[in-house]
CSV table of C-alpha atoms and ligand atoms in Angstrom, one decimal:
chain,number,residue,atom,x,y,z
A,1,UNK,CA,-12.0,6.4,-1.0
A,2,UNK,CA,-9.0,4.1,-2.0
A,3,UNK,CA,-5.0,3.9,-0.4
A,4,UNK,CA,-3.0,5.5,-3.1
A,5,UNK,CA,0.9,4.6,-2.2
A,6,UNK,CA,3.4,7.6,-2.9
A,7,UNK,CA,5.7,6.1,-5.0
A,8,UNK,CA,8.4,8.8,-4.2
A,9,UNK,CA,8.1,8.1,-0.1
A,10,UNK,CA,7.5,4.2,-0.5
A,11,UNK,CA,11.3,2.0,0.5
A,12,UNK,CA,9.8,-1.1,-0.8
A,13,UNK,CA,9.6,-2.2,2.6
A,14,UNK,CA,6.2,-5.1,1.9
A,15,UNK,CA,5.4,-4.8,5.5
A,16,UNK,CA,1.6,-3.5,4.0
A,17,UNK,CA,2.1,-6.4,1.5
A,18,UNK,CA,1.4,-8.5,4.6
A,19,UNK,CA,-1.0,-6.6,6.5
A,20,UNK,CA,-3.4,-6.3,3.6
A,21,UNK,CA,-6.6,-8.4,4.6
A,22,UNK,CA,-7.7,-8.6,1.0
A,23,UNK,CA,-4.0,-9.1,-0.7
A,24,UNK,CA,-4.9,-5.8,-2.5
A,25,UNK,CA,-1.5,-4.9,-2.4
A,26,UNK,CA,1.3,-6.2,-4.8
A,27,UNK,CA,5.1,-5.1,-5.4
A,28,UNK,CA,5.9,-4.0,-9.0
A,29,UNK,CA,8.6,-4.2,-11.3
A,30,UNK,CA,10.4,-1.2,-9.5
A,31,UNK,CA,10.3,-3.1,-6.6
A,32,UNK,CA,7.2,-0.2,-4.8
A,33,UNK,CA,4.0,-0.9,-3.5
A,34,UNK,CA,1.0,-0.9,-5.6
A,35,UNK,CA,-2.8,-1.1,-5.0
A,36,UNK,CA,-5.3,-2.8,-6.7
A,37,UNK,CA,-8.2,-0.5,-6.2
A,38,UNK,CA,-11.1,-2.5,-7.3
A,39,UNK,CA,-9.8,-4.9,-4.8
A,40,UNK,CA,-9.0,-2.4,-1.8
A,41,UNK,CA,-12.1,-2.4,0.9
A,42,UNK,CA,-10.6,1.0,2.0
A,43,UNK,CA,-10.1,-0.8,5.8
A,44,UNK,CA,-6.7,1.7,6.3
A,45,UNK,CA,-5.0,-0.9,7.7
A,46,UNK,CA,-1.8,-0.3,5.1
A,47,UNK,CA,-2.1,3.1,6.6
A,48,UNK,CA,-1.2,2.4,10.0
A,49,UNK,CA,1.2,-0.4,9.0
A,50,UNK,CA,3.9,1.5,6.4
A,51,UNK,CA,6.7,3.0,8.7
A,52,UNK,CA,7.5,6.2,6.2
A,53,UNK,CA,3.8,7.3,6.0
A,54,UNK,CA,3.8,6.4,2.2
A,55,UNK,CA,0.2,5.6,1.8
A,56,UNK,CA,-3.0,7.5,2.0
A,57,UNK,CA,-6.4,7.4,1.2
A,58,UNK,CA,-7.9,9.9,-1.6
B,1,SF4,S1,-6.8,0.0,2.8
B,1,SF4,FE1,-7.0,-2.1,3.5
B,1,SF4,S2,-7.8,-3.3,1.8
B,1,SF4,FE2,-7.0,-1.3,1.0
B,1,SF4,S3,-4.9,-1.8,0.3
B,1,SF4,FE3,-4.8,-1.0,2.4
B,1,SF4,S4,-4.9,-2.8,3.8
B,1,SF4,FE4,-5.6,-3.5,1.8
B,2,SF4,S1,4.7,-0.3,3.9
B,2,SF4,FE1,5.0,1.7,2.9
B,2,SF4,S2,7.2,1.8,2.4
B,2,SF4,FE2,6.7,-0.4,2.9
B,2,SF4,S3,6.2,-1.2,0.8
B,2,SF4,FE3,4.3,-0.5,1.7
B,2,SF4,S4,4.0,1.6,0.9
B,2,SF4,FE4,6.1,1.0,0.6
């Protein structure tokens, strides 16, 4: 298991930026969400946390 964010639903928001315990999470060039998975303890926390339901985990 690893968040995957949905780059078509994520509004660049960085509110799971911040709520990442492991700063997994990064914003890229197009200004989305991205996760490191090698870094990403699959805690779910940037589940909970992004308000349009952009990220899951597959
Ligand atoms: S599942 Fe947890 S560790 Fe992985 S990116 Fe989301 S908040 Fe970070
Ligand atoms: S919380 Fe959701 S909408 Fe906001 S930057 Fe993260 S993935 Fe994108």
């Amino acid at each position: 298991m690893v968040a995957i964010v949905d780059a078509e639903e994520c509004t660049g928001c960085e509110l799971c930026v911040d709520v990442c315990p492991v700063e997994a999470i990064s914003m890229n060039d197009d200004e989305l969400a991205v996760i490191d998975a090698d870094t990403c303890n699959d805690c779910g926390d940037c589940v909970d946390e992004c308000p349009v339901e952009a990220i899951s985990m597959e």
